[in-house]
Amino acid sequence: MAMLGRGRRRAAAAARRLARDAAAASPAAAAAADLALDRLSDRQLELLAAAVAAGGGGGAGAGGGCVLVEAADLAALCCRAWRWDDLEPDQLRPAPHCAAVRDPVYHCANPYHWSRLCPLESPPPPYCRFPKEKLRPEDRAPSEKKMFPGSLTTNGEGDGFGGGRVWCKLAYWELATRVGRLFPVEAATVSVFSAPHAGDGLCIEALAPSAAHDAVRRTRPKIGLGVTLSLEGDTVWAHNRSKAPIFVNSPTLDDPDSRAPLVYRVPPGYCLDIFDRSRAVPDRCAEGPVDPNSVRISFAKGWGPKYSRQEVTACPCWLEVLLAPCR
């Protein structure tokens, strides 16, 4: 009985912390919390309080443990109460690092095991457009040049895709210098992060423990949990798990009738379909400098003609996702 009493007291304390956090955020968050708290068990309350306190860091999957519930609407309520108070239910997408992502019965109510869909209906900010004719050859990302074995992109390593299970290779760049070797990816999901304890994947600190440039040193801490890439059928999704926005340029997000490629800003906690093979143009590489199978992601810093950085190679920390060629 004493142990049961301690458990109930812990759950009650967790519920009070959760209610305070939601009330401090907004009236809408507080209202959602009131609805959610009444439907959670003592154990679920303790797990949820720990996940919210971690704020996406620490614990299982570097976002706290799963909080399993049977009702999908309860998971959405928790996301509205403790992460996005203006959330609509159809804006949620499970984060690939969540252990319950493929569970046929349960849903996860940990708000940090979800991403919010990044809307593309509204035009991006003006700095997100940059004309191809202004790209100087020396400033283009290696994937924006024609790809041959031994190019700067592969650094003499060849394309290496063949018929194997590797679906992409990652190249990490600091300004115009590539850091480390190409990182082949076979698993359906891969994370790129700066903190060594953030899990499995490409750890930037392991590639280069120190940075020579001031801009790189200032940007690296903002990467944190970084970005998780997920291969889902013929699409590739990017989930921004850092505390800063990421900026994405992908040929399948460009307007095919426009000469101006687009760079999209993806806020923290949001996700974006960054590559869709159904929209890829296999012979596009013969028509210009852009490789149709490459996506560029800059951490924390955007680029474009109305921005201080004109080209992606001026961004302190960025990632090149070299996808296996469309066949």
Coordinates of C-alpha atoms in Angstrom, one line a residue:
M1 CA 0.0 0.0 0.0
A2 CA 2.9 2.4 0.8
M3 CA 4.4 1.8 -2.6
L4 CA 1.0 2.3 -4.3
G5 CA 0.7 5.6 -2.4
R6 CA 4.1 6.8 -3.5
G7 CA 3.2 5.9 -7.1
R8 CA 0.1 7.9 -6.9
R9 CA 1.9 10.9 -5.4
R10 CA 4.5 10.8 -8.1
A11 CA 1.8 10.7 -10.8
A12 CA -0.1 13.6 -9.1
A13 CA 3.2 15.6 -9.0
A14 CA 3.8 14.8 -12.7
A15 CA 0.2 15.9 -13.6
R16 CA 0.8 19.2 -11.7
R17 CA 4.0 19.9 -13.6
L18 CA 2.4 19.1 -16.9
A19 CA -0.5 21.4 -16.2
R20 CA 1.8 24.2 -15.2
D21 CA 3.8 23.9 -18.3
A22 CA 0.8 24.0 -20.5
A23 CA -0.8 26.9 -18.7
A24 CA 2.5 28.9 -19.0
A25 CA 2.4 28.3 -22.8
S26 CA -1.1 29.5 -23.7
P27 CA -4.8 29.1 -22.9
A28 CA -5.2 26.8 -25.9
A29 CA -2.4 24.6 -24.6
A30 CA -3.9 24.6 -21.1
A31 CA -7.3 23.5 -22.5
A32 CA -5.7 20.7 -24.4
A33 CA -3.8 19.6 -21.3
D34 CA -7.1 19.5 -19.2
L35 CA -8.6 17.1 -21.8
A36 CA -5.4 14.9 -22.0
L37 CA -4.5 14.6 -18.3
D38 CA -7.8 13.0 -17.3
R39 CA -7.3 10.2 -19.9
L40 CA -3.7 9.2 -18.8
S41 CA -2.8 6.6 -16.3
D42 CA -0.3 7.2 -13.5
R43 CA 2.5 5.5 -15.4
Q44 CA 1.7 7.5 -18.5
L45 CA 1.7 10.7 -16.6
E46 CA 5.2 10.0 -15.2
L47 CA 6.6 9.1 -18.6
L48 CA 5.0 12.1 -20.3
A49 CA 6.3 14.5 -17.6
A50 CA 9.8 13.1 -18.1
A51 CA 9.6 13.5 -21.9
V52 CA 8.3 17.1 -21.7
A53 CA 11.0 18.0 -19.2
A54 CA 13.7 16.6 -21.5
G55 CA 12.3 18.7 -24.3
G56 CA 13.4 16.3 -27.0
G57 CA 16.7 15.5 -25.5
G58 CA 17.9 12.4 -23.5
G59 CA 16.2 9.1 -22.9
A60 CA 15.2 6.5 -25.4
G61 CA 15.8 7.7 -28.9
A62 CA 17.1 11.1 -27.7
G63 CA 13.5 12.4 -27.2
G64 CA 12.4 10.6 -24.0
G65 CA 10.7 7.2 -24.0
C66 CA 7.5 6.3 -25.7
V67 CA 4.2 7.0 -23.9
L68 CA 1.9 4.4 -25.4
V69 CA -1.8 5.2 -25.7
E70 CA -4.6 3.5 -27.7
A71 CA -6.3 6.6 -29.0
A72 CA -4.8 8.6 -31.8
D73 CA -6.6 11.8 -30.7
L74 CA -5.0 11.6 -27.3
A75 CA -1.5 11.7 -28.9
A76 CA -2.6 14.7 -30.9
L77 CA -3.9 16.4 -27.7
C78 CA -0.6 15.9 -26.0
C79 CA 1.2 17.4 -29.0
R80 CA -1.1 20.4 -28.8
A81 CA -0.8 20.8 -25.1
W82 CA 3.0 20.5 -24.7
R83 CA 4.5 21.4 -28.1
W84 CA 2.3 23.2 -30.7
D85 CA -0.9 24.9 -29.3
D86 CA -2.1 25.8 -32.8
L87 CA -1.8 22.3 -34.2
E88 CA -4.3 20.7 -36.5
P89 CA -4.6 16.8 -36.4
D90 CA -3.7 16.4 -40.1
Q91 CA -0.4 18.2 -39.5
L92 CA 1.3 15.4 -37.6
R93 CA 3.7 12.8 -38.8
P94 CA 5.4 10.2 -36.6
A95 CA 9.1 10.7 -36.1
P96 CA 11.1 7.8 -37.5
H97 CA 13.1 7.5 -34.2
C98 CA 9.9 6.6 -32.3
A99 CA 9.8 2.9 -31.4
A100 CA 6.0 2.8 -31.8
V101 CA 6.0 4.2 -35.3
R102 CA 4.9 0.9 -36.8
D103 CA 2.9 -0.4 -33.9
P104 CA -0.5 -1.7 -35.2
V105 CA -2.4 -0.9 -31.9
Y106 CA -0.7 1.8 -29.9
H107 CA 0.1 5.5 -30.6
C108 CA 2.8 7.4 -28.9
A109 CA 1.8 10.5 -26.8
N110 CA 5.3 11.8 -26.4
P111 CA 5.2 15.1 -28.3
Y112 CA 8.8 14.9 -29.2
H113 CA 8.2 11.6 -31.1
W114 CA 6.2 13.6 -33.7
S115 CA 7.1 16.1 -36.4
R116 CA 4.8 18.8 -37.8
L117 CA 4.4 18.9 -41.5
C118 CA 6.1 21.9 -43.1
P119 CA 3.5 23.7 -45.3
L120 CA 4.5 24.5 -48.9
E121 CA 1.4 26.3 -50.0
S122 CA 2.7 29.8 -49.3
P123 CA 5.7 31.2 -51.2
P124 CA 9.0 31.0 -49.4
P125 CA 10.7 34.2 -48.2
P126 CA 12.3 36.3 -51.0
Y127 CA 15.9 35.2 -50.0
C128 CA 14.9 31.6 -50.9
R129 CA 15.1 32.3 -54.6
F130 CA 18.5 32.4 -56.4
P131 CA 19.0 32.4 -60.2
K132 CA 21.2 29.7 -61.7
E133 CA 23.0 32.1 -63.9
K134 CA 24.5 33.9 -60.9
L135 CA 26.2 30.7 -59.6
R136 CA 29.9 30.9 -60.1
P137 CA 31.5 27.5 -61.0
E138 CA 33.8 27.8 -58.0
D139 CA 31.0 28.4 -55.6
R140 CA 28.7 25.6 -56.7
A141 CA 28.2 22.7 -54.5
P142 CA 29.9 19.6 -56.0
S143 CA 26.5 18.0 -56.7
E144 CA 25.6 21.0 -58.8
K145 CA 28.3 20.0 -61.3
K146 CA 28.1 17.1 -63.6
M147 CA 29.0 14.0 -61.6
F148 CA 31.8 11.8 -62.9
P149 CA 33.8 9.2 -61.0
G150 CA 36.5 11.0 -59.2
S151 CA 34.6 14.3 -59.0
L152 CA 34.9 16.7 -56.1
T153 CA 31.7 15.2 -54.8
T154 CA 32.9 11.7 -54.5
N155 CA 36.6 12.7 -53.9
G156 CA 37.8 9.8 -56.1
E157 CA 35.6 7.3 -54.3
G158 CA 33.3 6.7 -57.3
D159 CA 29.5 6.7 -57.0
G160 CA 29.5 3.3 -55.2
F161 CA 25.8 2.7 -55.4
G162 CA 25.7 -0.2 -57.8
G163 CA 22.9 -2.6 -57.2
G164 CA 23.4 -2.8 -53.4
R165 CA 21.3 -1.7 -50.5
V166 CA 22.8 1.7 -50.1
W167 CA 20.1 4.2 -50.9
C168 CA 22.1 7.4 -50.3
K169 CA 25.5 8.7 -49.3
L170 CA 26.0 11.7 -47.0
A171 CA 28.7 14.3 -47.5
Y172 CA 29.2 16.8 -44.6
W173 CA 30.6 20.2 -45.5
E174 CA 31.9 23.2 -43.6
L175 CA 31.8 26.2 -46.0
A176 CA 33.5 24.9 -49.2
T177 CA 35.5 22.1 -47.5
R178 CA 34.2 18.6 -47.2
V179 CA 34.8 17.0 -43.8
G180 CA 35.4 13.3 -43.6
R181 CA 34.5 10.6 -46.1
L182 CA 31.2 9.8 -47.7
F183 CA 28.8 8.1 -45.3
P184 CA 26.9 5.3 -46.9
V185 CA 23.3 4.6 -45.7
E186 CA 21.6 1.3 -45.8
A187 CA 19.0 1.6 -43.0
A188 CA 15.7 3.2 -43.8
T189 CA 16.5 6.1 -41.3
V190 CA 19.7 7.9 -40.5
S191 CA 20.4 10.8 -38.2
V192 CA 23.0 13.5 -38.6
F193 CA 23.8 15.3 -35.3
S194 CA 26.6 17.2 -33.5
A195 CA 26.3 15.7 -30.0
P196 CA 28.2 12.4 -29.6
H197 CA 25.5 11.0 -27.2
A198 CA 22.6 11.6 -29.6
G199 CA 22.4 8.1 -30.9
D200 CA 23.5 6.1 -34.0
G201 CA 24.2 7.8 -37.3
L202 CA 26.6 10.5 -38.6
C203 CA 28.1 12.4 -35.7
I204 CA 29.7 15.6 -36.8
E205 CA 31.9 15.9 -33.7
A206 CA 33.3 12.5 -34.5
L207 CA 34.2 13.6 -38.0
A208 CA 36.0 16.7 -36.8
P209 CA 36.3 17.3 -33.1
S210 CA 37.5 20.9 -33.6
A211 CA 36.5 23.6 -36.1
A212 CA 39.0 26.2 -37.5
H213 CA 36.4 28.8 -38.7
D214 CA 34.5 31.1 -36.3
A215 CA 31.2 30.7 -38.2
V216 CA 31.5 26.9 -38.0
R217 CA 32.2 27.0 -34.2
R218 CA 29.2 29.2 -33.7
T219 CA 26.9 27.0 -35.8
R220 CA 27.8 23.5 -34.6
P221 CA 26.2 23.8 -31.2
K222 CA 22.9 24.8 -32.8
I223 CA 22.8 21.5 -34.7
G224 CA 22.2 19.4 -31.5
L225 CA 20.1 16.4 -32.4
G226 CA 20.3 17.6 -36.0
V227 CA 18.2 16.1 -38.8
T228 CA 16.8 12.6 -39.3
L229 CA 16.4 11.4 -42.9
S230 CA 13.8 8.7 -43.6
L231 CA 13.3 6.7 -46.8
E232 CA 9.6 5.9 -47.1
G233 CA 8.8 4.2 -50.4
D234 CA 9.8 6.5 -53.2
T235 CA 10.1 9.6 -51.0
V236 CA 12.7 10.9 -48.6
W237 CA 11.6 12.9 -45.5
A238 CA 13.7 15.2 -43.4
H239 CA 12.7 15.7 -39.7
N240 CA 14.3 18.7 -38.1
R241 CA 15.2 17.7 -34.5
S242 CA 17.5 20.6 -33.8
K243 CA 16.7 23.9 -32.0
A244 CA 17.4 25.9 -35.2
P245 CA 15.8 25.9 -38.6
I246 CA 17.3 23.9 -41.5
F247 CA 17.3 25.1 -45.1
V248 CA 16.6 22.6 -48.0
N249 CA 17.2 22.8 -51.7
S250 CA 15.9 19.8 -53.7
P251 CA 15.3 19.5 -57.4
T252 CA 11.9 17.8 -56.8
L253 CA 10.8 20.8 -54.8
D254 CA 11.7 23.2 -57.5
D255 CA 9.2 24.7 -59.9
P256 CA 9.9 22.9 -63.2
D257 CA 8.8 26.0 -65.2
S258 CA 11.0 28.3 -63.2
R259 CA 14.7 29.1 -63.7
A260 CA 15.0 29.8 -60.0
P261 CA 15.7 26.9 -57.7
L262 CA 14.1 27.2 -54.3
V263 CA 15.4 26.9 -50.7
Y264 CA 12.9 26.0 -48.1
R265 CA 13.1 26.9 -44.4
V266 CA 12.1 24.0 -42.1
P267 CA 11.5 25.2 -38.5
P268 CA 12.6 23.1 -35.5
G269 CA 10.2 20.1 -34.9
Y270 CA 8.9 20.2 -38.5
C271 CA 9.3 17.7 -41.3
L272 CA 9.4 18.0 -45.1
D273 CA 9.2 15.6 -48.0
I274 CA 12.6 16.6 -49.5
F275 CA 12.7 14.2 -52.4
D276 CA 10.0 12.4 -54.4
R277 CA 11.2 10.1 -57.2
S278 CA 7.9 10.4 -59.0
R279 CA 8.7 14.1 -59.5
A280 CA 12.4 13.5 -60.5
V281 CA 13.6 14.2 -64.0
P282 CA 16.2 11.5 -64.8
D283 CA 17.8 13.4 -67.7
R284 CA 17.8 16.8 -66.1
C285 CA 21.6 16.6 -65.4
A286 CA 22.2 16.9 -69.1
E287 CA 20.4 20.3 -69.2
G288 CA 22.2 22.2 -66.5
P289 CA 24.4 22.1 -63.4
V290 CA 22.0 20.6 -60.9
D291 CA 22.3 16.9 -60.1
P292 CA 18.6 15.6 -60.0
N293 CA 19.5 13.1 -57.3
S294 CA 21.1 15.4 -54.8
V295 CA 19.6 17.4 -51.9
R296 CA 21.4 20.1 -49.9
I297 CA 20.6 20.8 -46.3
S298 CA 22.1 23.7 -44.4
F299 CA 22.0 23.8 -40.6
A300 CA 20.8 27.1 -39.0
K301 CA 21.9 29.3 -42.0
G302 CA 20.0 30.0 -45.2
W303 CA 21.4 31.2 -48.5
G304 CA 20.2 33.2 -51.6
P305 CA 20.6 36.6 -53.3
K306 CA 18.8 38.5 -50.6
Y307 CA 20.6 36.8 -47.8
S308 CA 24.2 37.4 -46.5
R309 CA 25.2 34.0 -48.0
Q310 CA 24.8 33.9 -51.7
E311 CA 25.7 30.2 -52.3
V312 CA 25.4 27.0 -50.2
T313 CA 29.2 26.8 -50.0
A314 CA 29.1 30.0 -47.9
C315 CA 27.0 28.2 -45.2
P316 CA 29.0 27.1 -42.2
C317 CA 27.6 23.6 -41.8
W318 CA 25.7 21.8 -44.5
L319 CA 24.9 18.3 -45.7
E320 CA 24.8 16.9 -49.2
V321 CA 22.4 13.9 -49.6
L322 CA 23.6 12.0 -52.7
L323 CA 20.7 9.7 -53.6
A324 CA 21.1 6.5 -55.6
P325 CA 20.3 7.4 -59.2
C326 CA 16.8 7.0 -60.5
R327 CA 16.7 4.0 -62.8

